[in-house]
mmCIF file of C-alpha atoms in Angstrom:
data_model
loop_
_atom_site.group_PDB
_atom_site.id
_atom_site.type_symbol
_atom_site.label_atom_id
_atom_site.label_comp_id
_atom_site.label_asym_id
_atom_site.label_seq_id
_atom_site.Cartn_x
_atom_site.Cartn_y
_atom_site.Cartn_z
ATOM 1 C CA MET A 21 -40.711 -2.778 -9.057
ATOM 2 C CA ASN A 22 -37.080 -2.893 -10.682
ATOM 3 C CA VAL A 23 -34.732 -6.217 -10.907
ATOM 4 C CA ASP A 24 -31.714 -4.163 -10.045
ATOM 5 C CA LYS A 25 -33.836 -2.248 -7.243
ATOM 6 C CA ILE A 26 -35.372 -5.583 -5.608
ATOM 7 C CA PHE A 27 -31.633 -7.205 -5.785
ATOM 8 C CA LEU A 28 -30.177 -4.202 -4.283
ATOM 9 C CA LYS A 29 -32.933 -4.569 -1.012
ATOM 10 C CA SER A 30 -32.088 -8.032 -0.402
ATOM 11 C CA PHE A 31 -27.982 -7.260 -0.624
ATOM 12 C CA LEU A 32 -28.934 -4.781 1.977
ATOM 13 C CA HIS A 33 -29.884 -7.541 4.556
ATOM 14 C CA THR A 34 -25.926 -8.475 4.546
ATOM 15 C CA PHE A 35 -25.728 -5.178 6.606
ATOM 16 C CA LYS A 36 -28.492 -5.762 8.835
ATOM 17 C CA ASP A 37 -26.557 -5.106 12.071
ATOM 18 C CA GLU A 38 -25.718 -1.277 11.702
ATOM 19 C CA SER A 39 -28.039 1.229 11.167
ATOM 20 C CA PHE A 40 -27.875 3.531 7.563
ATOM 21 C CA CYS A 41 -29.896 5.033 5.265
ATOM 22 C CA VAL A 42 -30.024 4.399 1.313
ATOM 23 C CA LYS A 43 -31.731 6.439 -0.844
ATOM 24 C CA PHE A 44 -32.733 4.923 -4.264
ATOM 25 C CA TRP A 45 -32.968 6.959 -7.805
ATOM 26 C CA ASP A 46 -37.119 6.872 -7.807
ATOM 27 C CA GLY A 47 -37.048 8.477 -4.069
ATOM 28 C CA ASP A 48 -37.719 5.365 -2.358
ATOM 29 C CA GLU A 49 -35.768 5.276 1.010
ATOM 30 C CA VAL A 50 -35.072 1.979 3.025
ATOM 31 C CA LYS A 51 -33.590 2.439 6.539
ATOM 32 C CA VAL A 52 -30.885 -0.147 7.704
ATOM 33 C CA GLY A 53 -30.356 -1.711 10.720
ATOM 34 C CA GLU A 54 -33.030 -0.621 14.221
ATOM 35 C CA ASN A 55 -31.105 2.361 15.672
ATOM 36 C CA GLU A 56 -30.131 5.372 14.798
ATOM 37 C CA PRO A 57 -29.016 5.460 10.856
ATOM 38 C CA LEU A 58 -25.304 6.788 11.488
ATOM 39 C CA PHE A 59 -24.820 7.853 7.854
ATOM 40 C CA LYS A 60 -27.112 8.138 4.373
ATOM 41 C CA ILE A 61 -26.257 6.073 0.843
ATOM 42 C CA ILE A 62 -28.033 8.320 -2.276
ATOM 43 C CA LEU A 63 -27.958 6.198 -4.664
ATOM 44 C CA LYS A 64 -29.052 8.482 -7.741
ATOM 45 C CA LYS A 65 -28.831 5.713 -10.954
ATOM 46 C CA PRO A 66 -29.334 1.723 -10.671
ATOM 47 C CA ILE A 67 -26.690 0.050 -9.750
ATOM 48 C CA PRO A 68 -27.204 -3.317 -12.235
ATOM 49 C CA LYS A 69 -27.285 -7.100 -10.541
ATOM 50 C CA LYS A 70 -24.925 -8.333 -12.756
ATOM 51 C CA ASP A 71 -21.863 -5.572 -12.176
ATOM 52 C CA ILE A 72 -22.837 -6.387 -8.280
ATOM 53 C CA LEU A 73 -22.221 -10.205 -8.489
ATOM 54 C CA LYS A 74 -19.407 -9.535 -11.365
ATOM 55 C CA SER A 75 -17.318 -7.539 -8.824
ATOM 56 C CA THR A 76 -19.378 -6.157 -5.617
ATOM 57 C CA THR A 77 -16.771 -3.587 -5.325
ATOM 58 C CA LEU A 78 -15.998 -2.346 -8.952
ATOM 59 C CA ALA A 79 -20.244 -1.867 -8.919
ATOM 60 C CA PHE A 80 -20.204 0.271 -6.723
ATOM 61 C CA GLY A 81 -16.264 1.936 -6.629
ATOM 62 C CA GLU A 82 -17.533 3.198 -10.697
ATOM 63 C CA ALA A 83 -21.035 4.487 -9.089
ATOM 64 C CA TYR A 84 -18.751 6.792 -7.016
ATOM 65 C CA MET A 85 -16.562 7.770 -9.628
ATOM 66 C CA ASN A 86 -19.284 8.565 -11.452
ATOM 67 C CA GLY A 87 -21.278 10.445 -9.419
ATOM 68 C CA ASP A 88 -23.799 8.239 -9.502
ATOM 69 C CA LEU A 89 -23.496 7.411 -5.768
ATOM 70 C CA GLU A 90 -23.272 10.206 -2.805
ATOM 71 C CA VAL A 91 -23.110 9.696 1.066
ATOM 72 C CA GLU A 92 -23.843 12.108 3.441
ATOM 73 C CA GLY A 93 -22.596 12.039 6.486
ATOM 74 C CA ASP A 94 -18.884 10.677 7.019
ATOM 75 C CA PHE A 95 -17.151 8.995 3.859
ATOM 76 C CA LEU A 96 -14.948 6.623 6.134
ATOM 77 C CA LEU A 97 -17.635 5.783 8.763
ATOM 78 C CA MET A 98 -19.553 4.779 5.628
ATOM 79 C CA LEU A 99 -16.676 2.515 4.347
ATOM 80 C CA ASN A 100 -15.457 1.288 8.084
ATOM 81 C CA THR A 101 -19.159 -0.323 7.999
ATOM 82 C CA VAL A 102 -19.287 -1.751 4.685
ATOM 83 C CA LEU A 103 -15.626 -2.911 4.633
ATOM 84 C CA LYS A 104 -16.777 -5.127 7.764
ATOM 85 C CA TYR A 105 -18.467 -7.437 5.680
ATOM 86 C CA LYS A 106 -16.378 -7.188 2.164
ATOM 87 C CA GLU A 107 -15.675 -10.874 2.846
ATOM 88 C CA LYS A 108 -19.079 -11.382 1.647
ATOM 89 C CA PHE A 109 -19.098 -9.539 -1.407
ATOM 90 C CA THR A 110 -18.403 -11.188 -4.604
ATOM 91 C CA THR A 111 -15.955 -11.571 -7.744
ATOM 92 C CA ASP A 112 -16.307 -12.718 -10.777
ATOM 93 C CA PHE A 113 -11.817 -13.504 -11.275
ATOM 94 C CA ARG A 114 -12.736 -15.302 -14.100
ATOM 95 C CA GLY A 115 -14.976 -12.604 -15.692
ATOM 96 C CA LEU A 116 -12.545 -9.932 -15.729
ATOM 97 C CA PRO A 117 -9.199 -11.202 -17.445
ATOM 98 C CA LYS A 118 -8.013 -7.878 -18.203
ATOM 99 C CA ILE A 119 -8.371 -6.934 -14.594
ATOM 100 C CA PHE A 120 -6.891 -10.044 -13.157
ATOM 101 C CA SER A 121 -4.704 -11.124 -15.990
ATOM 102 C CA ASN A 122 -1.855 -13.074 -14.508
ATOM 103 C CA LEU A 123 1.594 -11.600 -16.574
ATOM 104 C CA THR A 124 4.238 -10.645 -14.408
ATOM 105 C CA SER A 125 6.876 -10.073 -17.550
ATOM 106 C CA THR A 126 9.633 -6.997 -16.295
ATOM 107 C CA LYS A 127 7.226 -5.215 -20.053
ATOM 108 C CA LYS A 128 4.338 -5.386 -18.038
ATOM 109 C CA GLN A 129 5.203 -5.077 -14.366
ATOM 110 C CA LYS A 130 7.018 -1.371 -15.872
ATOM 111 C CA GLU A 131 3.483 -0.527 -17.550
ATOM 112 C CA GLU A 132 1.586 -0.752 -13.794
ATOM 113 C CA VAL A 133 4.591 0.651 -11.922
ATOM 114 C CA THR A 134 4.363 4.173 -14.258
ATOM 115 C CA TYR A 135 0.806 3.847 -14.232
ATOM 116 C CA HIS A 136 1.301 4.141 -10.193
ATOM 117 C CA TYR A 137 4.064 5.985 -9.574
ATOM 118 C CA ASP A 138 4.624 8.006 -12.814
ATOM 119 C CA ILE A 139 1.416 10.428 -12.679
ATOM 120 C CA GLY A 140 3.353 12.967 -11.329
ATOM 121 C CA ASN A 141 5.427 13.876 -8.070
ATOM 122 C CA ASP A 142 3.728 17.515 -8.259
ATOM 123 C CA PHE A 143 0.699 15.656 -7.418
ATOM 124 C CA TYR A 144 2.629 13.078 -5.091
ATOM 125 C CA LYS A 145 4.235 16.502 -3.335
ATOM 126 C CA LEU A 146 0.603 18.107 -2.626
ATOM 127 C CA TRP A 147 -0.396 15.119 0.162
ATOM 128 C CA LEU A 148 2.457 13.488 1.030
ATOM 129 C CA ASP A 149 5.270 14.454 3.524
ATOM 130 C CA ASP A 150 8.210 15.921 2.280
ATOM 131 C CA THR A 151 10.213 13.270 1.775
ATOM 132 C CA LEU A 152 7.631 11.990 -0.381
ATOM 133 C CA SER A 153 7.785 9.009 1.243
ATOM 134 C CA TYR A 154 4.653 6.916 0.441
ATOM 135 C CA SER A 155 4.324 3.925 2.738
ATOM 136 C CA CYS A 156 3.293 3.130 6.158
ATOM 137 C CA ALA A 157 4.442 5.676 8.725
ATOM 138 C CA TYR A 158 5.270 4.728 12.632
ATOM 139 C CA PHE A 159 3.299 7.127 15.647
ATOM 140 C CA LYS A 160 4.997 6.417 18.400
ATOM 141 C CA ASN A 161 2.137 9.274 19.639
ATOM 142 C CA GLU A 162 -1.487 10.534 18.991
ATOM 143 C CA ASN A 163 -0.702 13.793 18.486
ATOM 144 C CA GLU A 164 2.705 13.075 15.572
ATOM 145 C CA SER A 165 2.949 14.705 12.345
ATOM 146 C CA LEU A 166 2.573 12.767 8.925
ATOM 147 C CA GLY A 167 6.575 13.856 8.889
ATOM 148 C CA GLU A 168 7.302 12.846 12.409
ATOM 149 C CA ALA A 169 6.267 9.690 11.653
ATOM 150 C CA GLN A 170 7.517 8.708 8.547
ATOM 151 C CA LEU A 171 11.046 9.746 10.106
ATOM 152 C CA ASN A 172 10.232 7.191 12.314
ATOM 153 C CA LYS A 173 9.489 4.457 10.460
ATOM 154 C CA ILE A 174 12.384 5.227 9.004
ATOM 155 C CA HIS A 175 14.201 5.181 11.958
ATOM 156 C CA HIS A 176 12.254 1.948 13.224
ATOM 157 C CA LEU A 177 13.502 0.014 10.147
ATOM 158 C CA LEU A 178 17.184 1.408 9.903
ATOM 159 C CA LYS A 179 17.509 0.289 13.441
ATOM 160 C CA LYS A 180 15.915 -3.264 12.509
ATOM 161 C CA LEU A 181 18.657 -3.578 9.580
ATOM 162 C CA ASN A 182 20.937 -3.362 11.991
ATOM 163 C CA LEU A 183 23.409 -0.525 10.168
ATOM 164 C CA SER A 184 26.962 0.483 10.765
ATOM 165 C CA GLU A 185 29.752 2.510 9.129
ATOM 166 C CA GLY A 186 30.888 1.804 6.034
ATOM 167 C CA MET A 187 27.541 -1.134 5.137
ATOM 168 C CA THR A 188 26.470 -1.941 2.166
ATOM 169 C CA LEU A 189 23.260 -1.422 1.642
ATOM 170 C CA LEU A 190 20.339 -2.456 -0.949
ATOM 171 C CA ASP A 191 17.139 -0.635 -0.710
ATOM 172 C CA ILE A 192 14.290 -2.466 -3.879
ATOM 173 C CA GLY A 193 11.429 -0.274 -4.890
ATOM 174 C CA CYS A 194 13.382 2.507 -3.334
ATOM 175 C CA GLY A 195 10.689 5.478 -4.197
ATOM 176 C CA TRP A 196 12.241 8.841 -3.690
ATOM 177 C CA GLY A 197 15.073 7.480 -1.277
ATOM 178 C CA ALA A 198 14.225 9.228 1.321
ATOM 179 C CA LEU A 199 15.088 5.780 3.978
ATOM 180 C CA LEU A 200 18.826 5.466 1.745
ATOM 181 C CA ILE A 201 19.624 9.197 2.105
ATOM 182 C CA GLU A 202 18.940 8.938 6.131
ATOM 183 C CA ALA A 203 21.170 5.817 5.987
ATOM 184 C CA ALA A 204 23.854 7.398 3.938
ATOM 185 C CA LYS A 205 23.430 10.744 6.672
ATOM 186 C CA LEU A 206 23.499 8.843 9.476
ATOM 187 C CA TYR A 207 25.160 5.622 9.079
ATOM 188 C CA LYS A 208 27.690 6.272 6.375
ATOM 189 C CA ILE A 209 26.902 3.482 4.853
ATOM 190 C CA LYS A 210 27.358 3.102 0.793
ATOM 191 C CA GLY A 211 23.625 2.524 -0.711
ATOM 192 C CA LEU A 212 21.929 1.430 -3.963
ATOM 193 C CA GLY A 213 18.499 2.497 -4.748
ATOM 194 C CA ILE A 214 16.540 0.869 -7.396
ATOM 195 C CA THR A 215 12.848 1.470 -9.151
ATOM 196 C CA LEU A 216 11.007 1.291 -12.152
ATOM 197 C CA SER A 217 10.090 3.966 -11.775
ATOM 198 C CA GLU A 218 11.350 7.256 -14.015
ATOM 199 C CA GLU A 219 9.813 10.052 -11.937
ATOM 200 C CA GLN A 220 11.770 8.727 -8.119
ATOM 201 C CA TYR A 221 15.097 7.769 -10.829
ATOM 202 C CA LYS A 222 14.515 11.898 -11.295
ATOM 203 C CA ALA A 223 13.679 13.105 -8.018
ATOM 204 C CA PHE A 224 15.919 11.058 -5.966
ATOM 205 C CA LYS A 225 19.021 11.631 -8.103
ATOM 206 C CA GLU A 226 18.539 14.995 -8.100
ATOM 207 C CA LYS A 227 18.437 14.677 -4.430
ATOM 208 C CA ILE A 228 21.599 12.402 -4.199
ATOM 209 C CA GLU A 229 23.652 15.608 -5.784
ATOM 210 C CA LYS A 230 21.432 18.085 -3.688
ATOM 211 C CA GLU A 231 22.795 16.789 -0.207
ATOM 212 C CA ASN A 232 26.354 15.890 -1.745
ATOM 213 C CA LEU A 233 26.358 11.876 -0.781
ATOM 214 C CA GLN A 234 26.542 11.075 -4.290
ATOM 215 C CA ASP A 235 30.035 9.149 -2.113
ATOM 216 C CA TYR A 236 27.318 7.230 -0.506
ATOM 217 C CA LEU A 237 24.315 6.900 -3.111
ATOM 218 C CA GLN A 238 23.212 5.453 -5.875
ATOM 219 C CA VAL A 239 19.839 5.321 -7.998
ATOM 220 C CA LYS A 240 19.196 3.094 -10.619
ATOM 221 C CA LEU A 241 15.870 2.087 -13.032
ATOM 222 C CA MET A 242 16.524 -1.782 -12.758
ATOM 223 C CA ASP A 243 13.930 -4.216 -12.164
ATOM 224 C CA TYR A 244 14.941 -6.491 -9.061
ATOM 225 C CA ARG A 245 14.635 -9.911 -11.512
ATOM 226 C CA GLU A 246 17.788 -8.197 -12.561
ATOM 227 C CA LEU A 247 19.205 -8.886 -8.943
ATOM 228 C CA GLU A 248 20.468 -12.695 -9.602
ATOM 229 C CA LYS A 249 22.518 -12.130 -12.317
ATOM 230 C CA SER A 250 24.316 -8.167 -11.161
ATOM 231 C CA GLY A 251 27.179 -10.041 -9.660
ATOM 232 C CA LEU A 252 26.438 -7.565 -6.127
ATOM 233 C CA LEU A 253 26.869 -8.113 -2.635
ATOM 234 C CA PHE A 254 25.426 -6.628 -0.365
ATOM 235 C CA ASP A 255 25.309 -6.523 3.561
ATOM 236 C CA ARG A 256 22.473 -5.251 4.519
ATOM 237 C CA VAL A 257 18.861 -5.573 1.826
ATOM 238 C CA VAL A 258 15.457 -3.559 2.899
ATOM 239 C CA SER A 259 12.545 -3.922 0.512
ATOM 240 C CA VAL A 260 9.566 -1.504 1.512
ATOM 241 C CA GLY A 261 5.941 -1.301 0.411
ATOM 242 C CA MET A 262 7.221 -3.337 -3.321
ATOM 243 C CA LEU A 263 6.308 -6.609 -2.977
ATOM 244 C CA GLU A 264 2.586 -6.103 -3.293
ATOM 245 C CA HIS A 265 4.189 -5.250 -7.631
ATOM 246 C CA VAL A 266 6.115 -8.362 -7.716
ATOM 247 C CA GLY A 267 2.821 -10.699 -8.429
ATOM 248 C CA ARG A 268 2.192 -14.401 -6.830
ATOM 249 C CA SER A 269 3.917 -16.227 -9.189
ATOM 250 C CA ASN A 270 7.130 -14.346 -8.915
ATOM 251 C CA TYR A 271 6.796 -14.418 -4.810
ATOM 252 C CA ASP A 272 9.817 -17.371 -4.553
ATOM 253 C CA LEU A 273 12.051 -15.480 -7.723
ATOM 254 C CA PHE A 274 11.934 -11.713 -6.045
ATOM 255 C CA MET A 275 13.016 -14.323 -2.773
ATOM 256 C CA LYS A 276 15.865 -16.221 -4.997
ATOM 257 C CA CYS A 277 16.776 -12.530 -5.589
ATOM 258 C CA VAL A 278 17.575 -11.035 -2.613
ATOM 259 C CA SER A 279 19.113 -14.306 -1.638
ATOM 260 C CA LYS A 280 21.635 -14.386 -4.295
ATOM 261 C CA VAL A 281 22.875 -10.394 -3.538
ATOM 262 C CA LEU A 282 22.708 -10.801 0.328
ATOM 263 C CA LYS A 283 25.762 -11.483 2.156
ATOM 264 C CA LYS A 284 25.791 -14.160 4.729
ATOM 265 C CA GLU A 285 24.721 -13.611 7.834
ATOM 266 C CA GLY A 286 23.459 -10.641 6.106
ATOM 267 C CA VAL A 287 19.914 -8.752 7.868
ATOM 268 C CA PHE A 288 16.561 -8.343 4.914
ATOM 269 C CA VAL A 289 14.254 -6.222 6.063
ATOM 270 C CA LEU A 290 10.686 -6.785 4.471
ATOM 271 C CA HIS A 291 8.272 -4.970 4.201
ATOM 272 C CA TYR A 292 4.229 -4.862 2.864
ATOM 273 C CA ILE A 293 1.008 -4.951 3.296
ATOM 274 C CA SER A 294 -0.071 -8.295 3.558
ATOM 275 C CA GLY A 295 -3.428 -10.084 3.534
ATOM 276 C CA LEU A 296 -5.357 -13.136 5.980
ATOM 277 C CA TYR A 297 -5.761 -15.105 3.055
ATOM 278 C CA GLU A 298 -4.477 -16.011 0.002
ATOM 279 C CA SER A 299 -6.062 -13.560 -2.581
ATOM 280 C CA GLU A 300 -5.945 -12.268 -6.501
ATOM 281 C CA GLY A 301 -6.740 -9.319 -4.951
ATOM 282 C CA ASP A 302 -9.916 -6.205 -5.653
ATOM 283 C CA ALA A 303 -11.184 -5.684 -9.104
ATOM 284 C CA TRP A 304 -11.578 -1.573 -7.933
ATOM 285 C CA ILE A 305 -8.444 -1.504 -6.751
ATOM 286 C CA ARG A 306 -6.662 -3.721 -9.344
ATOM 287 C CA LYS A 307 -8.541 -1.480 -12.461
ATOM 288 C CA TYR A 308 -7.723 1.861 -11.126
ATOM 289 C CA ILE A 309 -4.907 2.403 -8.879
ATOM 290 C CA PHE A 310 -2.860 -0.619 -9.073
ATOM 291 C CA PRO A 311 -2.747 -2.624 -12.195
ATOM 292 C CA GLY A 312 -1.179 -5.959 -11.560
ATOM 293 C CA GLY A 313 -1.217 -5.540 -7.882
ATOM 294 C CA VAL A 314 -1.217 -8.426 -4.724
ATOM 295 C CA ILE A 315 -1.004 -8.853 -1.514
ATOM 296 C CA PRO A 316 0.987 -11.543 0.000
ATOM 297 C CA THR A 317 -0.220 -13.541 3.106
ATOM 298 C CA LEU A 318 2.810 -13.948 6.251
ATOM 299 C CA ARG A 319 2.189 -17.566 5.666
ATOM 300 C CA GLU A 320 3.246 -17.836 1.726
ATOM 301 C CA ILE A 321 5.843 -15.379 2.928
ATOM 302 C CA ILE A 322 7.431 -17.118 5.833
ATOM 303 C CA SER A 323 7.013 -20.520 4.061
ATOM 304 C CA LEU A 324 9.094 -19.046 1.242
ATOM 305 C CA SER A 325 11.763 -17.864 3.198
ATOM 306 C CA ALA A 326 12.914 -21.285 4.609
ATOM 307 C CA ASP A 327 14.115 -22.538 1.053
ATOM 308 C CA TYR A 328 16.580 -19.779 0.600
ATOM 309 C CA ARG A 329 17.761 -20.316 4.266
ATOM 310 C CA PHE A 330 16.296 -16.941 5.744
ATOM 311 C CA TYR A 331 16.160 -17.046 9.626
ATOM 312 C CA THR A 332 12.858 -15.195 10.647
ATOM 313 C CA VAL A 333 14.038 -13.047 13.472
ATOM 314 C CA ASP A 334 10.889 -10.903 14.513
ATOM 315 C CA VAL A 335 7.837 -10.018 12.838
ATOM 316 C CA GLU A 336 5.819 -6.985 13.545
ATOM 317 C CA SER A 337 2.221 -6.133 12.435
ATOM 318 C CA LEU A 338 2.075 -2.382 12.120
ATOM 319 C CA ARG A 339 -1.926 -2.414 11.037
ATOM 320 C CA MET A 340 -3.075 0.467 12.660
ATOM 321 C CA HIS A 341 -0.090 2.767 11.495
ATOM 322 C CA TYR A 342 -1.135 2.120 8.759
ATOM 323 C CA TYR A 343 -4.484 3.461 9.540
ATOM 324 C CA LYS A 344 -3.287 6.210 10.951
ATOM 325 C CA THR A 345 -1.754 7.454 7.591
ATOM 326 C CA LEU A 346 -4.049 6.725 5.689
ATOM 327 C CA ILE A 347 -5.977 8.717 7.570
ATOM 328 C CA LYS A 348 -3.189 12.126 6.993
ATOM 329 C CA TRP A 349 -2.641 11.491 3.402
ATOM 330 C CA ALA A 350 -6.645 11.794 2.831
ATOM 331 C CA GLU A 351 -6.804 14.447 4.894
ATOM 332 C CA ASN A 352 -3.770 16.647 3.248
ATOM 333 C CA PHE A 353 -5.980 15.192 -0.367
ATOM 334 C CA GLU A 354 -9.145 17.009 0.789
ATOM 335 C CA LYS A 355 -6.953 20.230 1.268
ATOM 336 C CA ASN A 356 -5.602 20.361 -1.760
ATOM 337 C CA THR A 357 -9.085 19.281 -4.264
ATOM 338 C CA ASP A 358 -8.942 22.128 -6.038
ATOM 339 C CA LYS A 359 -5.131 21.756 -7.675
ATOM 340 C CA VAL A 360 -5.692 18.178 -8.193
ATOM 341 C CA ARG A 361 -8.846 18.781 -9.927
ATOM 342 C CA GLU A 362 -6.661 21.209 -11.915
ATOM 343 C CA MET A 363 -4.268 18.603 -12.803
ATOM 344 C CA PHE A 364 -6.607 15.839 -13.935
ATOM 345 C CA ASP A 365 -10.615 16.371 -13.264
ATOM 346 C CA GLU A 366 -13.961 15.414 -11.325
ATOM 347 C CA LYS A 367 -13.643 11.849 -11.796
ATOM 348 C CA PHE A 368 -10.060 11.266 -11.198
ATOM 349 C CA VAL A 369 -11.044 13.412 -7.353
ATOM 350 C CA ARG A 370 -13.141 11.476 -6.786
ATOM 351 C CA MET A 371 -11.514 8.006 -7.544
ATOM 352 C CA TRP A 372 -8.711 8.768 -5.237
ATOM 353 C CA ARG A 373 -10.564 10.081 -2.264
ATOM 354 C CA MET A 374 -12.213 6.322 -2.658
ATOM 355 C CA TYR A 375 -8.847 5.387 -2.680
ATOM 356 C CA LEU A 376 -7.701 7.027 -0.211
ATOM 357 C CA TYR A 377 -10.585 6.455 2.640
ATOM 358 C CA SER A 378 -11.419 3.127 1.644
ATOM 359 C CA CYS A 379 -7.711 1.459 1.606
ATOM 360 C CA ALA A 380 -7.870 3.233 5.585
ATOM 361 C CA ALA A 381 -11.529 1.098 6.443
ATOM 362 C CA CYS A 382 -9.679 -2.443 4.958
ATOM 363 C CA PHE A 383 -6.842 -1.626 7.815
ATOM 364 C CA TYR A 384 -9.183 -0.221 10.226
ATOM 365 C CA THR A 385 -11.346 -3.572 9.870
ATOM 366 C CA GLY A 386 -8.721 -5.851 9.580
ATOM 367 C CA VAL A 387 -9.224 -6.957 5.611
ATOM 368 C CA ILE A 388 -5.009 -5.990 5.527
ATOM 369 C CA ASP A 389 -2.577 -5.632 7.896
ATOM 370 C CA LEU A 390 0.781 -4.491 7.249
ATOM 371 C CA HIS A 391 4.459 -6.261 8.184
ATOM 372 C CA GLN A 392 7.905 -5.684 8.687
ATOM 373 C CA ILE A 393 9.997 -9.426 8.597
ATOM 374 C CA VAL A 394 13.418 -9.273 9.538
ATOM 375 C CA PHE A 395 15.368 -12.183 7.926
ATOM 376 C CA THR A 396 18.757 -13.283 8.431
ATOM 377 C CA LYS A 397 20.728 -15.485 5.593
ATOM 378 C CA GLY A 398 21.630 -18.226 7.254
ATOM 379 C CA VAL A 399 22.016 -17.949 11.646
ATOM 380 C CA ASN A 400 23.123 -14.463 12.508
ATOM 381 C CA ASN A 401 24.420 -15.337 16.695
ATOM 382 C CA SER A 402 25.590 -10.478 16.747
ATOM 383 C CA LEU A 403 22.040 -9.545 16.677
ATOM 384 C CA PRO A 404 20.501 -8.130 19.897
ATOM 385 C CA LEU A 405 19.084 -10.658 22.522
ATOM 386 C CA THR A 406 16.053 -8.321 22.339
ATOM 387 C CA ARG A 407 14.210 -5.536 20.793
ATOM 388 C CA GLU A 408 15.610 -2.252 23.893
ATOM 389 C CA TYR A 409 17.187 -1.003 21.268
ATOM 390 C CA LEU A 410 14.668 -0.586 18.576
ATOM 391 C CA TYR A 411 13.188 1.805 21.312
ATOM 392 C CA LYS A 412 16.036 3.806 22.251
ATOM 393 C CA LYS A 413 15.803 7.227 21.566
ATOM 394 C CA SER A 414 20.025 7.651 20.292
ATOM 395 C CA LEU A 415 21.010 6.897 16.793
ATOM 396 C CA PRO A 416 25.101 6.666 15.958
#
């Protein structure tokens, strides 16, 4: 029997508590588990044992991208089932030095951000909501649209910032600017957004002019490291979905830079994807989706915050909200695959399908989480005593 096939059959024992079928390239079919199969995985070509041992997710992810692996049945159900066992997968970090490079220079991080976010605004418009919010939404009920939930998220964050008219607000990794635009309209704050993405910068600048918010908002192409010596000061700082690009060796520097520009008693709200354990990340995601991406744990960020006298006021997990967000994105993506295929190719379509659904499954199974943390710089005794203010409908 083929060595790769023997190893794959042995590997399937990892999932013995589940029920599904695997059809091999030679027509041989194996049933896993004792119950009725939920789906079937079809392997059109062998997946080498050495590749699976080097990185399980990279081997199977590439097989799917290349059309060598297909799924009969619910694709998300398959991923939800398989990724429950992700801790049993293997990754040879030393054997993949290009993927797990620890370089975090300004130039390197600019390249990494450009790789993902400068694919083109037209691409992101196909499957994001109208605000182009590319982070976890906040669903108040099951029936809300993606656009409604993204506005909920923005309002939820703005309330946590405890804004009032005339305050200054910095958004580190501002994306396409939806949060700052809403903050300027609702609270009449003075805001600055910084990003490394040329595409996001151009689009945000156009929005500022279109909304006649030039007196309230600015956007700059700027690395967070420039904040330390910028001389800027803000009443409030927010960062949404940016910390994942910083790299573990720079978490301390990131917190230091925030501290440098945040006024005494100021509020800092940090929204980021978190892991339960410290890890160098996933090989497939780092190679194809987010080069250099590393997910911080809650404990290491909380621990670092004390070094800069950041008091932790509130911590909230939105894990299942991100699951629902990704499902919405994936549904929108599926509706527009013909357009995506015209922009790129079939391999790109399969790559992004795998990315969106596998991330959804990782949130569903608890492989990753989403945390919002509210910090104050030093003691701030003026914030509300309870969380009640977060859930009031009224906005200024």
